């Protein structure tokens, strides 16, 4: 997709972080924009800022973990703008902690948002794009965490490896039917966003149970502390929107923004092929 002016972009998780950056880039390219997010207040503020840039924009409160919400987002997009050309399946959350301690509620939440969020986006929007038969693009946000593994992040890695896998598989299917829909999977390392405060975006049914001792545990508190540290010391966000749009223009499938992780990704694959066991020492010594 090279021609953006007047085309329609839908963004999930548009109220903060990457989603808001995408909205700014869409506005710069004079696109019509559908901003969606679970957080009504943040979404209103973000939409106001994009409107002030002169963009034609609507906002739709959406919980991507619910298919009926994402289907309603697709319907509202068509009601308002008649088509959809660019979709960012971007909304996401993080939960850290050992697999055996992390409450099932947290597993359900993170899989619901990070994996089902993408599944719902693909199910609701691909049929519309196929019917249109016009050049379209879908960017699924995964993470470099979808290409490697680290200690204490089993739930996040699970969802991000799934995001990479689903994007690759769906992309093969679209290619096989000569579809005009192109896909990319965005795999950044740490970037300064609001991701370390994901708990504030929990849907009602996944709220923290104050009676569950896990949320007073060292595992939970250490996870939060490390989350704040890595996000706050991550790459500044300013260049991200541009990098992703260049990738869309160039039909680049894998979008990697943190090259210092490449040797770690390479080592993981090499170890697998050579039968070398993964070792926690690798991380402890870094
Ligand atoms: N920031 C990083 O370092 C980093 C690195 C790799 C990947 N990512 C991924 O980027 C994506 C965007 O995260 P971000 O860093 O911009 O974080 P962010 O918290 O700044 O933005 C995420 C947005 O998603 C929204 N959201 C959360 N749950 C939702 C739901 N159920 N339905 C709809 N919206 C929901 C939040 O309200 C928020 O506005 C996520 O998928 C995240 O995993 C982030």
GROMACS .gro file of N, CA and C in nm, residues 132-189:
model
  174
  132UNK      N    1  -1.380  -0.616  -0.083
  132UNK     CA    2  -1.343  -0.490  -0.150
  132UNK      C    3  -1.251  -0.517  -0.268
  133UNK      N    4  -1.154  -0.611  -0.248
  133UNK     CA    5  -1.054  -0.645  -0.350
  133UNK      C    6  -0.971  -0.523  -0.393
  134UNK      N    7  -0.935  -0.443  -0.293
  134UNK     CA    8  -0.850  -0.325  -0.317
  134UNK      C    9  -0.720  -0.345  -0.236
  135UNK      N   10  -0.613  -0.271  -0.268
  135UNK     CA   11  -0.490  -0.285  -0.188
  135UNK      C   12  -0.515  -0.249  -0.041
  136UNK      N   13  -0.489  -0.344   0.046
  136UNK     CA   14  -0.510  -0.323   0.190
  136UNK      C   15  -0.385  -0.371   0.264
  137UNK      N   16  -0.373  -0.331   0.390
  137UNK     CA   17  -0.259  -0.378   0.469
  137UNK      C   18  -0.305  -0.400   0.613
  138UNK      N   19  -0.254  -0.506   0.675
  138UNK     CA   20  -0.282  -0.533   0.817
  138UNK      C   21  -0.149  -0.542   0.890
  139UNK      N   22  -0.135  -0.462   0.997
  139UNK     CA   23  -0.016  -0.472   1.082
  139UNK      C   24  -0.059  -0.531   1.215
  140UNK      N   25  -0.006  -0.647   1.248
  140UNK     CA   26  -0.030  -0.706   1.381
  140UNK      C   27   0.088  -0.670   1.470
  141UNK      N   28   0.061  -0.616   1.587
  141UNK     CA   29   0.171  -0.586   1.678
  141UNK      C   30   0.202  -0.710   1.760
  142UNK      N   31   0.322  -0.764   1.741
  142UNK     CA   32   0.372  -0.871   1.829
  142UNK      C   33   0.475  -0.804   1.918
  143UNK      N   34   0.600  -0.849   1.910
  143UNK     CA   35   0.708  -0.795   1.992
  143UNK      C   36   0.831  -0.877   1.956
  144UNK      N   37   0.948  -0.826   1.994
  144UNK     CA   38   1.067  -0.911   1.982
  144UNK      C   39   1.049  -1.031   2.076
  145UNK      N   40   0.961  -1.015   2.176
  145UNK     CA   41   0.927  -1.125   2.267
  145UNK      C   42   0.856  -1.240   2.195
  146UNK      N   43   0.820  -1.218   2.069
  146UNK     CA   44   0.761  -1.324   1.987
  146UNK      C   45   0.865  -1.398   1.906
  147UNK      N   46   0.992  -1.355   1.919
  147UNK     CA   47   1.099  -1.416   1.838
  147UNK      C   48   1.208  -1.477   1.927
  148UNK      N   49   1.200  -1.450   2.056
  148UNK     CA   50   1.296  -1.506   2.151
  148UNK      C   51   1.222  -1.532   2.282
  149UNK      N   52   1.291  -1.589   2.380
  149UNK     CA   53   1.228  -1.610   2.512
  149UNK      C   54   1.324  -1.564   2.622
  150UNK      N   55   1.268  -1.517   2.733
  150UNK     CA   56   1.346  -1.471   2.848
  150UNK      C   57   1.281  -1.527   2.975
  151UNK      N   58   1.350  -1.524   3.089
  151UNK     CA   59   1.290  -1.579   3.211
  151UNK      C   60   1.173  -1.494   3.262
  152UNK      N   61   1.080  -1.559   3.328
  152UNK     CA   62   0.974  -1.492   3.406
  152UNK      C   63   0.866  -1.421   3.326
  153UNK      N   64   0.863  -1.443   3.194
  153UNK     CA   65   0.763  -1.377   3.111
  153UNK      C   66   0.683  -1.479   3.028
  154UNK      N   67   0.645  -1.594   3.088
  154UNK     CA   68   0.586  -1.700   3.004
  154UNK      C   69   0.457  -1.656   2.935
  155UNK      N   70   0.375  -1.578   3.004
  155UNK     CA   71   0.245  -1.542   2.945
  155UNK      C   72   0.265  -1.446   2.828
  156UNK      N   73   0.350  -1.346   2.848
  156UNK     CA   74   0.373  -1.248   2.741
  156UNK      C   75   0.436  -1.316   2.620
  157UNK      N   76   0.539  -1.402   2.643
  157UNK     CA   77   0.602  -1.471   2.530
  157UNK      C   78   0.501  -1.559   2.458
  158UNK      N   79   0.416  -1.628   2.534
  158UNK     CA   80   0.314  -1.715   2.473
  158UNK      C   81   0.230  -1.635   2.373
  159UNK      N   82   0.186  -1.517   2.418
  159UNK     CA   83   0.096  -1.439   2.332
  159UNK      C   84   0.170  -1.379   2.212
  160UNK      N   85   0.295  -1.342   2.232
  160UNK     CA   86   0.366  -1.276   2.122
  160UNK      C   87   0.417  -1.376   2.020
  161UNK      N   88   0.459  -1.497   2.065
  161UNK     CA   89   0.493  -1.601   1.967
  161UNK      C   90   0.367  -1.637   1.887
  162UNK      N   91   0.253  -1.642   1.955
  162UNK     CA   92   0.127  -1.671   1.885
  162UNK      C   93   0.096  -1.562   1.782
  163UNK      N   94   0.124  -1.437   1.817
  163UNK     CA   95   0.095  -1.326   1.724
  163UNK      C   96   0.179  -1.337   1.599
  164UNK      N   97   0.307  -1.374   1.615
  164UNK     CA   98   0.395  -1.391   1.498
  164UNK      C   99   0.342  -1.508   1.414
  165UNK      N  100   0.311  -1.618   1.480
  165UNK     CA  101   0.269  -1.739   1.407
  165UNK      C  102   0.138  -1.715   1.331
  166UNK      N  103   0.043  -1.652   1.394
  166UNK     CA  104  -0.086  -1.632   1.326
  166UNK      C  105  -0.068  -1.538   1.207
  167UNK      N  106   0.019  -1.438   1.222
  167UNK     CA  107   0.040  -1.344   1.111
  167UNK      C  108   0.106  -1.416   0.993
  168UNK      N  109   0.208  -1.499   1.022
  168UNK     CA  110   0.275  -1.572   0.914
  168UNK      C  111   0.175  -1.664   0.842
  169UNK      N  112   0.096  -1.738   0.920
  169UNK     CA  113   0.006  -1.837   0.859
  169UNK      C  114  -0.103  -1.770   0.775
  170UNK      N  115  -0.163  -1.663   0.830
  170UNK     CA  116  -0.269  -1.594   0.755
  170UNK      C  117  -0.211  -1.531   0.629
  171UNK      N  118  -0.089  -1.479   0.641
  171UNK     CA  119  -0.024  -1.417   0.525
  171UNK      C  120  -0.003  -1.520   0.412
  172UNK      N  121   0.036  -1.644   0.449
  172UNK     CA  122   0.051  -1.749   0.345
  172UNK      C  123  -0.082  -1.769   0.273
  173UNK      N  124  -0.189  -1.777   0.354
  173UNK     CA  125  -0.321  -1.805   0.295
  173UNK      C  126  -0.364  -1.693   0.201
  174UNK      N  127  -0.336  -1.569   0.239
  174UNK     CA  128  -0.374  -1.456   0.154
  174UNK      C  129  -0.293  -1.457   0.025
  175UNK      N  130  -0.163  -1.490   0.038
  175UNK     CA  131  -0.078  -1.499  -0.082
  175UNK      C  132  -0.131  -1.607  -0.175
  176UNK      N  133  -0.169  -1.721  -0.117
  176UNK     CA  134  -0.211  -1.836  -0.198
  176UNK      C  135  -0.335  -1.803  -0.281
  177UNK      N  136  -0.418  -1.710  -0.231
  177UNK     CA  137  -0.536  -1.675  -0.311
  177UNK      C  138  -0.519  -1.542  -0.385
  178UNK      N  139  -0.391  -1.502  -0.402
  178UNK     CA  140  -0.358  -1.380  -0.477
  178UNK      C  141  -0.434  -1.258  -0.427
  179UNK      N  142  -0.452  -1.253  -0.296
  179UNK     CA  143  -0.527  -1.141  -0.238
  179UNK      C  144  -0.443  -1.013  -0.245
  180UNK      N  145  -0.512  -0.900  -0.247
  180UNK     CA  146  -0.442  -0.770  -0.247
  180UNK      C  147  -0.412  -0.725  -0.104
  181UNK      N  148  -0.444  -0.810  -0.005
  181UNK     CA  149  -0.417  -0.774   0.135
  181UNK      C  150  -0.274  -0.815   0.169
  182UNK      N  151  -0.193  -0.718   0.212
  182UNK     CA  152  -0.056  -0.747   0.257
  182UNK      C  153  -0.055  -0.744   0.410
  183UNK      N  154   0.042  -0.811   0.469
  183UNK     CA  155   0.050  -0.814   0.615
  183UNK      C  156   0.191  -0.785   0.664
  184UNK      N  157   0.199  -0.731   0.786
  184UNK     CA  158   0.327  -0.714   0.855
  184UNK      C  159   0.308  -0.754   0.999
  185UNK      N  160   0.418  -0.798   1.061
  185UNK     CA  161   0.415  -0.823   1.205
  185UNK      C  162   0.524  -0.736   1.267
  186UNK      N  163   0.479  -0.653   1.362
  186UNK     CA  164   0.569  -0.554   1.423
  186UNK      C  165   0.631  -0.617   1.549
  187UNK      N  166   0.764  -0.623   1.552
  187UNK     CA  167   0.836  -0.692   1.660
  187UNK      C  168   0.940  -0.601   1.727
  188UNK      N  169   0.895  -0.496   1.796
  188UNK     CA  170   0.991  -0.406   1.859
  188UNK      C  171   1.043  -0.461   1.992
  189UNK      N  172   1.157  -0.407   2.037
  189UNK     CA  173   1.201  -0.426   2.175
  189UNK      C  174   1.134  -0.320   2.261
   0.00000   0.00000   0.00000
